[in-house]
Amino acid sequence: MAYIERRGNNWRVRYKLPNGKYATDPDKFSTKTAAKARAEKIESDQREGTFTDPQRHTTKVGAYVPGWFDRMRFETPNERTKRSQWRVHIEPQWGHREFRSITRAQVQEWVNGMRDQHGSRTVNAVYGTFRQIMRHAEVDDYVVRNPCRMIELPDATAEERKAATPLEVIRLASAVGPFFPLVVATAYTGCRWGEVTGARRASVRHFRGDNERRKGRRLYIHTRAEAGTLKDGKPRKGKSYRDLALPEWLAEIFDEQLAGHDSEYVFPSMRGKALRPKAFGEVWQPARDRIKPGFRFHDLRHSHETWMEADRTPEVLRNKRMGHKSGKMSQHYSHTTGDMEEDLMTDLTKRWQASLSAAGVDDWRRLWVPGGP
């Protein structure tokens, strides 16, 4: 049963719920005819069993999602990732919005905005989580029609990986002040964010003895990042569990970095804790926008791989250094040698020295401002 009543200058519709209580349609009507038509539509839907409570459509996305997470059975790492996507990207944009107020055009505008700030893979992953939320909301009758339809997404497969020159790395590193060693270390080791920021003091080791292949200073990789949280143990890919040779000059940078603080981390935050992306981004993004717009921190890793390819570093060593797993059978019977790593250290040193000369300095310490940018 539904009826209409006048409220001020408008008309509203009241309808009976299955529990016997009455609810008010969220829409207001300027004419009696329009309100009466709405009441008749509600009664018709109730008789046919297709009626859904319009009040559900006024529910805010932020009120729906916590229960949605509780009902879904994600694998633990996947849940951490989705919760991080919700907290960082989705909730600030949609958490305060009613389901009925979200349009397809607004979703497309949001996706376009993310494309200006993030890589294609990140944009697609975040949108995928939001679309999943909206799809379940539609099934639960919170949405009449899912606005996540016919959305144009960036082509992640066609995304061009950007690489920096050694001189650009020098300029980026010197522009981020106390994080100079972090930028240089990432570009010249090819580590992922979670690997380099998770490195502890014990991760930097000096191997001695008869094993020529592992002799010298090395960085031991044993940390990964999951949704912004550092995890000790095996990195996310099997071959990522590795140790990396360091050129002598880079080992010196590590030594001076460690001598400058007492944190357990090699590259800590200004408070000595694990460095978080948001804190680093406050320094990195202005420097990046000024020196190499659109260049991501992860592109330092791509730069390292590009340099090795240009220097014709053997594929087996490239895969080992980057933590890549090769599907080629020949790689199962190939191993890195001391000569291979020595040649790579020589090539990286040449690039480093050339970048210092191009920057007009002969000592990298002149480019590093430990106290701040």
mmCIF file of C-alpha atoms in Angstrom, residues 50-359:
data_model
loop_
_atom_site.group_PDB
_atom_site.id
_atom_site.type_symbol
_atom_site.label_atom_id
_atom_site.label_comp_id
_atom_site.label_asym_id
_atom_site.label_seq_id
_atom_site.Cartn_x
_atom_site.Cartn_y
_atom_site.Cartn_z
ATOM 1 C CA THR A 50 10.057 -6.685 -7.948
ATOM 2 C CA PHE A 51 9.999 -3.828 -5.444
ATOM 3 C CA THR A 52 13.238 -2.662 -3.813
ATOM 4 C CA ASP A 53 13.307 -0.124 -1.023
ATOM 5 C CA PRO A 54 14.415 3.251 -2.514
ATOM 6 C CA GLN A 55 15.923 4.155 0.850
ATOM 7 C CA ARG A 56 18.726 1.708 0.081
ATOM 8 C CA HIS A 57 19.787 3.894 -2.820
ATOM 9 C CA THR A 58 20.522 6.761 -0.408
ATOM 10 C CA THR A 59 23.031 4.628 1.507
ATOM 11 C CA LYS A 60 26.536 6.037 1.375
ATOM 12 C CA VAL A 61 29.264 3.922 -0.170
ATOM 13 C CA GLY A 62 31.395 4.287 2.951
ATOM 14 C CA ALA A 63 28.643 2.723 5.069
ATOM 15 C CA TYR A 64 28.327 -0.280 2.755
ATOM 16 C CA VAL A 65 31.963 -1.241 2.157
ATOM 17 C CA PRO A 66 32.988 -2.404 5.695
ATOM 18 C CA GLY A 67 30.242 -5.025 5.647
ATOM 19 C CA TRP A 68 31.184 -5.939 2.092
ATOM 20 C CA PHE A 69 34.751 -6.699 3.151
ATOM 21 C CA ASP A 70 33.447 -8.848 6.010
ATOM 22 C CA ARG A 71 31.281 -10.902 3.634
ATOM 23 C CA MET A 72 33.927 -11.418 0.970
ATOM 24 C CA ARG A 73 36.454 -14.214 1.339
ATOM 25 C CA PHE A 74 39.639 -12.799 -0.116
ATOM 26 C CA GLU A 75 43.023 -14.425 0.239
ATOM 27 C CA THR A 76 44.985 -12.490 2.874
ATOM 28 C CA PRO A 77 47.455 -10.650 0.565
ATOM 29 C CA ASN A 78 44.620 -9.855 -1.856
ATOM 30 C CA GLU A 79 42.482 -8.453 0.955
ATOM 31 C CA ARG A 80 45.326 -6.222 2.151
ATOM 32 C CA THR A 81 45.736 -4.881 -1.364
ATOM 33 C CA LYS A 82 42.016 -4.185 -1.803
ATOM 34 C CA ARG A 83 41.727 -2.537 1.601
ATOM 35 C CA SER A 84 44.688 -0.339 0.720
ATOM 36 C CA GLN A 85 43.087 0.574 -2.618
ATOM 37 C CA TRP A 86 39.854 1.436 -0.813
ATOM 38 C CA ARG A 87 41.589 3.534 1.838
ATOM 39 C CA VAL A 88 43.979 5.401 -0.465
ATOM 40 C CA HIS A 89 42.079 5.800 -3.742
ATOM 41 C CA ILE A 90 38.386 4.893 -3.492
ATOM 42 C CA GLU A 91 37.140 6.100 -0.114
ATOM 43 C CA PRO A 92 38.369 9.717 -0.499
ATOM 44 C CA GLN A 93 36.466 9.973 -3.792
ATOM 45 C CA TRP A 94 33.327 7.912 -3.187
ATOM 46 C CA GLY A 95 33.042 7.102 0.522
ATOM 47 C CA HIS A 96 30.814 10.113 1.291
ATOM 48 C CA ARG A 97 28.603 9.690 -1.788
ATOM 49 C CA GLU A 98 25.141 8.099 -1.917
ATOM 50 C CA PHE A 99 24.910 5.179 -4.323
ATOM 51 C CA ARG A 100 22.123 6.826 -6.313
ATOM 52 C CA SER A 101 24.205 9.970 -6.914
ATOM 53 C CA ILE A 102 27.062 8.234 -8.743
ATOM 54 C CA THR A 103 26.945 8.410 -12.541
ATOM 55 C CA ARG A 104 28.928 6.684 -15.256
ATOM 56 C CA ALA A 105 30.339 10.035 -16.417
ATOM 57 C CA GLN A 106 31.652 10.759 -12.917
ATOM 58 C CA VAL A 107 33.354 7.365 -12.755
ATOM 59 C CA GLN A 108 35.003 8.005 -16.133
ATOM 60 C CA GLU A 109 36.201 11.422 -14.950
ATOM 61 C CA TRP A 110 37.675 9.818 -11.825
ATOM 62 C CA VAL A 111 39.529 7.200 -13.877
ATOM 63 C CA ASN A 112 40.884 9.896 -16.193
ATOM 64 C CA GLY A 113 42.148 11.837 -13.190
ATOM 65 C CA MET A 114 43.959 8.807 -11.809
ATOM 66 C CA ARG A 115 45.666 8.285 -15.165
ATOM 67 C CA ASP A 116 47.401 11.642 -14.734
ATOM 68 C CA GLN A 117 48.930 10.578 -11.415
ATOM 69 C CA HIS A 118 49.414 6.803 -11.537
ATOM 70 C CA GLY A 119 50.527 4.062 -13.883
ATOM 71 C CA SER A 120 48.056 2.126 -16.011
ATOM 72 C CA ARG A 121 48.300 -1.031 -13.922
ATOM 73 C CA THR A 122 47.493 0.858 -10.724
ATOM 74 C CA VAL A 123 44.543 2.649 -12.336
ATOM 75 C CA ASN A 124 43.106 -0.595 -13.704
ATOM 76 C CA ALA A 125 43.540 -2.423 -10.392
ATOM 77 C CA VAL A 126 41.883 0.340 -8.341
ATOM 78 C CA TYR A 127 39.011 0.659 -10.806
ATOM 79 C CA GLY A 128 38.577 -3.129 -10.764
ATOM 80 C CA THR A 129 38.080 -3.086 -7.000
ATOM 81 C CA PHE A 130 35.565 -0.224 -7.213
ATOM 82 C CA ARG A 131 33.664 -1.993 -9.996
ATOM 83 C CA GLN A 132 33.531 -5.137 -7.854
ATOM 84 C CA ILE A 133 32.070 -3.133 -4.962
ATOM 85 C CA MET A 134 29.441 -1.549 -7.213
ATOM 86 C CA ARG A 135 28.539 -4.884 -8.805
ATOM 87 C CA HIS A 136 27.769 -6.410 -5.413
ATOM 88 C CA ALA A 137 25.896 -3.261 -4.380
ATOM 89 C CA GLU A 138 23.720 -3.671 -7.471
ATOM 90 C CA VAL A 139 22.951 -7.274 -6.543
ATOM 91 C CA ASP A 140 22.094 -6.114 -3.011
ATOM 92 C CA ASP A 141 19.659 -3.510 -4.451
ATOM 93 C CA TYR A 142 21.681 -0.481 -3.386
ATOM 94 C CA VAL A 143 22.209 0.469 -7.026
ATOM 95 C CA VAL A 144 19.550 0.456 -9.738
ATOM 96 C CA ARG A 145 22.168 0.260 -12.484
ATOM 97 C CA ASN A 146 25.902 -0.132 -12.033
ATOM 98 C CA PRO A 147 27.657 3.102 -13.135
ATOM 99 C CA CYS A 148 30.858 1.127 -13.793
ATOM 100 C CA ARG A 149 29.997 0.250 -17.374
ATOM 101 C CA MET A 150 31.631 1.170 -20.676
ATOM 102 C CA ILE A 151 34.489 2.887 -18.837
ATOM 103 C CA GLU A 152 37.548 3.541 -20.986
ATOM 104 C CA LEU A 153 40.664 2.294 -19.214
ATOM 105 C CA PRO A 154 44.347 2.809 -20.035
ATOM 106 C CA ASP A 155 46.057 0.004 -21.930
ATOM 107 C CA ALA A 156 48.510 -1.428 -19.418
ATOM 108 C CA THR A 157 50.144 -3.657 -22.037
ATOM 109 C CA ALA A 158 50.985 -0.651 -24.194
ATOM 110 C CA GLU A 159 52.348 1.455 -21.344
ATOM 111 C CA GLU A 160 55.843 2.603 -22.169
ATOM 112 C CA ARG A 161 58.327 2.100 -19.396
ATOM 113 C CA LYS A 162 60.358 5.202 -18.752
ATOM 114 C CA ALA A 163 64.075 5.088 -18.139
ATOM 115 C CA ALA A 164 66.301 7.806 -16.748
ATOM 116 C CA THR A 165 69.831 8.595 -17.819
ATOM 117 C CA PRO A 166 72.553 8.440 -15.144
ATOM 118 C CA LEU A 167 72.674 12.255 -15.178
ATOM 119 C CA GLU A 168 68.914 12.461 -14.563
ATOM 120 C CA VAL A 169 69.326 10.031 -11.664
ATOM 121 C CA ILE A 170 71.998 12.322 -10.192
ATOM 122 C CA ARG A 171 69.701 15.323 -10.520
ATOM 123 C CA LEU A 172 66.725 13.506 -9.004
ATOM 124 C CA ALA A 173 68.841 12.191 -6.142
ATOM 125 C CA SER A 174 70.344 15.584 -5.309
ATOM 126 C CA ALA A 175 66.852 17.150 -5.381
ATOM 127 C CA VAL A 176 65.469 14.893 -2.630
ATOM 128 C CA GLY A 177 68.053 15.885 -0.020
ATOM 129 C CA PRO A 178 68.378 13.241 2.710
ATOM 130 C CA PHE A 179 67.049 10.542 0.376
ATOM 131 C CA PHE A 180 69.933 10.943 -2.080
ATOM 132 C CA PRO A 181 71.400 7.492 -1.211
ATOM 133 C CA LEU A 182 67.993 5.808 -1.615
ATOM 134 C CA VAL A 183 67.506 7.072 -5.174
ATOM 135 C CA VAL A 184 71.058 6.213 -6.224
ATOM 136 C CA ALA A 185 70.917 2.763 -4.612
ATOM 137 C CA THR A 186 67.629 1.924 -6.334
ATOM 138 C CA ALA A 187 68.861 3.006 -9.765
ATOM 139 C CA TYR A 188 72.125 1.075 -9.462
ATOM 140 C CA THR A 189 70.723 -2.132 -7.920
ATOM 141 C CA GLY A 190 67.300 -2.383 -9.596
ATOM 142 C CA CYS A 191 65.528 -3.104 -6.308
ATOM 143 C CA ARG A 192 61.794 -2.753 -5.811
ATOM 144 C CA TRP A 193 60.466 -0.192 -3.326
ATOM 145 C CA GLY A 194 59.740 -2.766 -0.623
ATOM 146 C CA GLU A 195 63.126 -4.409 -1.089
ATOM 147 C CA VAL A 196 65.245 -1.283 -0.800
ATOM 148 C CA THR A 197 63.256 0.436 1.969
ATOM 149 C CA GLY A 198 63.064 -2.838 3.890
ATOM 150 C CA ALA A 199 66.831 -3.394 3.823
ATOM 151 C CA ARG A 200 68.319 -3.678 7.329
ATOM 152 C CA ARG A 201 71.863 -3.021 8.499
ATOM 153 C CA ALA A 202 72.570 -6.732 8.328
ATOM 154 C CA SER A 203 71.461 -6.692 4.686
ATOM 155 C CA VAL A 204 74.725 -5.009 3.656
ATOM 156 C CA ARG A 205 77.419 -7.654 3.892
ATOM 157 C CA HIS A 206 81.079 -8.029 3.028
ATOM 158 C CA PHE A 207 81.859 -11.491 1.693
ATOM 159 C CA ARG A 208 85.428 -12.723 1.942
ATOM 160 C CA GLY A 209 87.067 -16.021 1.148
ATOM 161 C CA ASP A 210 87.571 -18.230 -1.877
ATOM 162 C CA ASN A 211 84.136 -17.788 -3.466
ATOM 163 C CA GLU A 212 85.059 -15.370 -6.249
ATOM 164 C CA ARG A 213 81.476 -15.151 -7.513
ATOM 165 C CA ARG A 214 80.227 -13.649 -4.238
ATOM 166 C CA LYS A 215 83.336 -11.804 -3.122
ATOM 167 C CA GLY A 216 83.039 -8.140 -2.122
ATOM 168 C CA ARG A 217 80.234 -5.950 -0.795
ATOM 169 C CA ARG A 218 76.711 -7.184 -1.448
ATOM 170 C CA LEU A 219 73.131 -6.220 -0.651
ATOM 171 C CA TYR A 220 71.041 -9.108 0.655
ATOM 172 C CA ILE A 221 67.367 -8.935 -0.410
ATOM 173 C CA HIS A 222 64.969 -10.582 2.036
ATOM 174 C CA THR A 223 62.094 -8.115 2.417
ATOM 175 C CA ARG A 224 58.928 -7.438 0.461
ATOM 176 C CA ALA A 225 56.062 -4.944 0.694
ATOM 177 C CA GLU A 226 52.395 -5.905 0.905
ATOM 178 C CA ALA A 227 49.897 -3.050 0.675
ATOM 179 C CA GLY A 228 52.339 -0.626 2.272
ATOM 180 C CA THR A 229 53.495 -3.032 5.013
ATOM 181 C CA LEU A 230 57.041 -4.411 5.060
ATOM 182 C CA LYS A 231 57.276 -8.167 5.499
ATOM 183 C CA ASP A 232 60.422 -10.116 6.332
ATOM 184 C CA GLY A 233 61.019 -13.362 4.531
ATOM 185 C CA LYS A 234 60.783 -14.478 0.935
ATOM 186 C CA PRO A 235 59.885 -11.680 -1.516
ATOM 187 C CA ARG A 236 56.764 -11.993 -3.629
ATOM 188 C CA LYS A 237 58.592 -13.792 -6.446
ATOM 189 C CA GLY A 238 60.832 -16.777 -5.800
ATOM 190 C CA LYS A 239 63.846 -15.487 -7.719
ATOM 191 C CA SER A 240 63.630 -12.175 -5.835
ATOM 192 C CA TYR A 241 65.323 -13.808 -2.835
ATOM 193 C CA ARG A 242 68.860 -12.820 -3.808
ATOM 194 C CA ASP A 243 72.055 -10.933 -3.037
ATOM 195 C CA LEU A 244 73.422 -8.181 -5.268
ATOM 196 C CA ALA A 245 76.994 -7.114 -5.906
ATOM 197 C CA LEU A 246 77.727 -3.451 -5.137
ATOM 198 C CA PRO A 247 80.340 -1.281 -6.882
ATOM 199 C CA GLU A 248 82.920 0.087 -4.449
ATOM 200 C CA TRP A 249 81.622 3.650 -4.739
ATOM 201 C CA LEU A 250 78.046 2.500 -3.994
ATOM 202 C CA ALA A 251 79.295 0.522 -0.996
ATOM 203 C CA GLU A 252 80.833 3.782 0.268
ATOM 204 C CA ILE A 253 77.464 5.515 -0.056
ATOM 205 C CA PHE A 254 75.877 2.703 1.964
ATOM 206 C CA ASP A 255 78.592 3.058 4.629
ATOM 207 C CA GLU A 256 78.116 6.808 4.996
ATOM 208 C CA GLN A 257 74.341 6.412 5.005
ATOM 209 C CA LEU A 258 74.537 3.899 7.871
ATOM 210 C CA ALA A 259 77.042 6.031 9.763
ATOM 211 C CA GLY A 260 74.618 8.951 9.703
ATOM 212 C CA HIS A 261 71.853 7.328 11.786
ATOM 213 C CA ASP A 262 71.231 4.544 14.295
ATOM 214 C CA SER A 263 68.039 3.080 12.778
ATOM 215 C CA GLU A 264 67.834 -0.625 11.977
ATOM 216 C CA TYR A 265 66.830 0.303 8.420
ATOM 217 C CA VAL A 266 69.391 1.324 5.827
ATOM 218 C CA PHE A 267 67.041 3.964 4.386
ATOM 219 C CA PRO A 268 64.736 5.032 7.241
ATOM 220 C CA SER A 269 62.273 7.864 7.527
ATOM 221 C CA MET A 270 63.340 11.126 9.165
ATOM 222 C CA ARG A 271 62.172 9.599 12.462
ATOM 223 C CA GLY A 272 64.216 6.445 12.036
ATOM 224 C CA LYS A 273 61.242 4.212 11.249
ATOM 225 C CA ALA A 274 60.387 2.289 8.092
ATOM 226 C CA LEU A 275 60.026 4.773 5.230
ATOM 227 C CA ARG A 276 56.469 4.999 3.905
ATOM 228 C CA PRO A 277 55.554 5.902 0.312
ATOM 229 C CA LYS A 278 53.453 8.891 1.383
ATOM 230 C CA ALA A 279 56.279 10.489 3.384
ATOM 231 C CA PHE A 280 58.787 9.955 0.593
ATOM 232 C CA GLY A 281 56.309 11.136 -2.037
ATOM 233 C CA GLU A 282 56.099 14.565 -0.406
ATOM 234 C CA VAL A 283 59.756 15.073 -1.348
ATOM 235 C CA TRP A 284 59.944 12.932 -4.481
ATOM 236 C CA GLN A 285 56.969 14.296 -6.419
ATOM 237 C CA PRO A 286 58.015 17.978 -6.472
ATOM 238 C CA ALA A 287 61.537 16.952 -7.527
ATOM 239 C CA ARG A 288 60.204 14.569 -10.168
ATOM 240 C CA ASP A 289 57.773 17.130 -11.586
ATOM 241 C CA ARG A 290 60.578 19.653 -11.908
ATOM 242 C CA ILE A 291 63.235 17.358 -13.391
ATOM 243 C CA LYS A 292 61.466 14.491 -15.173
ATOM 244 C CA PRO A 293 57.642 14.810 -15.171
ATOM 245 C CA GLY A 294 55.717 11.547 -15.052
ATOM 246 C CA PHE A 295 58.733 9.545 -13.907
ATOM 247 C CA ARG A 296 57.827 7.103 -11.133
ATOM 248 C CA PHE A 297 60.129 5.826 -8.418
ATOM 249 C CA HIS A 298 59.633 2.310 -9.809
ATOM 250 C CA ASP A 299 61.055 3.562 -13.116
ATOM 251 C CA LEU A 300 64.465 3.722 -11.431
ATOM 252 C CA ARG A 301 64.306 -0.070 -11.454
ATOM 253 C CA HIS A 302 63.415 -0.039 -15.166
ATOM 254 C CA SER A 303 66.364 2.291 -15.741
ATOM 255 C CA HIS A 304 68.742 -0.219 -14.180
ATOM 256 C CA GLU A 305 67.457 -2.975 -16.448
ATOM 257 C CA THR A 306 67.698 -0.704 -19.495
ATOM 258 C CA TRP A 307 71.319 0.119 -18.687
ATOM 259 C CA MET A 308 72.207 -3.560 -18.385
ATOM 260 C CA GLU A 309 70.580 -4.314 -21.735
ATOM 261 C CA ALA A 310 72.473 -1.437 -23.360
ATOM 262 C CA ASP A 311 75.750 -2.717 -21.883
ATOM 263 C CA ARG A 312 74.964 -6.240 -23.138
ATOM 264 C CA THR A 313 75.006 -7.780 -19.690
ATOM 265 C CA PRO A 314 74.368 -11.554 -19.994
ATOM 266 C CA GLU A 315 70.690 -12.404 -19.635
ATOM 267 C CA VAL A 316 71.295 -14.837 -16.783
ATOM 268 C CA LEU A 317 72.870 -12.044 -14.717
ATOM 269 C CA ARG A 318 70.160 -9.536 -15.677
ATOM 270 C CA ASN A 319 67.443 -11.939 -14.525
ATOM 271 C CA LYS A 320 69.271 -12.701 -11.307
ATOM 272 C CA ARG A 321 69.865 -9.047 -10.496
ATOM 273 C CA MET A 322 66.278 -8.012 -11.241
ATOM 274 C CA GLY A 323 64.773 -11.009 -9.457
ATOM 275 C CA HIS A 324 63.165 -12.276 -12.667
ATOM 276 C CA LYS A 325 62.399 -15.910 -13.318
ATOM 277 C CA SER A 326 63.297 -17.043 -16.824
ATOM 278 C CA GLY A 327 61.187 -19.641 -18.608
ATOM 279 C CA LYS A 328 64.015 -20.612 -20.943
ATOM 280 C CA MET A 329 65.417 -24.090 -20.394
ATOM 281 C CA SER A 330 68.920 -22.789 -21.082
ATOM 282 C CA GLN A 331 68.657 -20.539 -18.038
ATOM 283 C CA HIS A 332 68.242 -23.569 -15.779
ATOM 284 C CA TYR A 333 71.757 -24.675 -16.723
ATOM 285 C CA SER A 334 73.369 -21.227 -16.716
ATOM 286 C CA HIS A 335 74.946 -19.491 -13.745
ATOM 287 C CA THR A 336 76.448 -16.105 -13.081
ATOM 288 C CA THR A 337 80.216 -15.905 -12.759
ATOM 289 C CA GLY A 338 82.599 -13.581 -11.005
ATOM 290 C CA ASP A 339 83.758 -12.221 -14.358
ATOM 291 C CA MET A 340 80.173 -11.373 -15.349
ATOM 292 C CA GLU A 341 79.585 -9.406 -12.156
ATOM 293 C CA GLU A 342 82.966 -7.708 -12.399
ATOM 294 C CA ASP A 343 82.132 -6.519 -15.920
ATOM 295 C CA LEU A 344 78.764 -5.240 -14.706
ATOM 296 C CA MET A 345 80.379 -3.357 -11.810
ATOM 297 C CA THR A 346 82.776 -1.770 -14.302
ATOM 298 C CA ASP A 347 79.922 -0.708 -16.593
ATOM 299 C CA LEU A 348 77.899 0.774 -13.724
ATOM 300 C CA THR A 349 80.958 2.615 -12.435
ATOM 301 C CA LYS A 350 81.581 4.142 -15.859
ATOM 302 C CA ARG A 351 78.005 5.401 -15.956
ATOM 303 C CA TRP A 352 78.308 6.820 -12.446
ATOM 304 C CA GLN A 353 81.572 8.617 -13.133
ATOM 305 C CA ALA A 354 80.255 10.022 -16.417
ATOM 306 C CA SER A 355 77.168 11.385 -14.640
ATOM 307 C CA LEU A 356 79.322 13.088 -12.003
ATOM 308 C CA SER A 357 81.409 14.715 -14.725
ATOM 309 C CA ALA A 358 78.273 15.848 -16.565
ATOM 310 C CA ALA A 359 76.950 17.311 -13.299
#
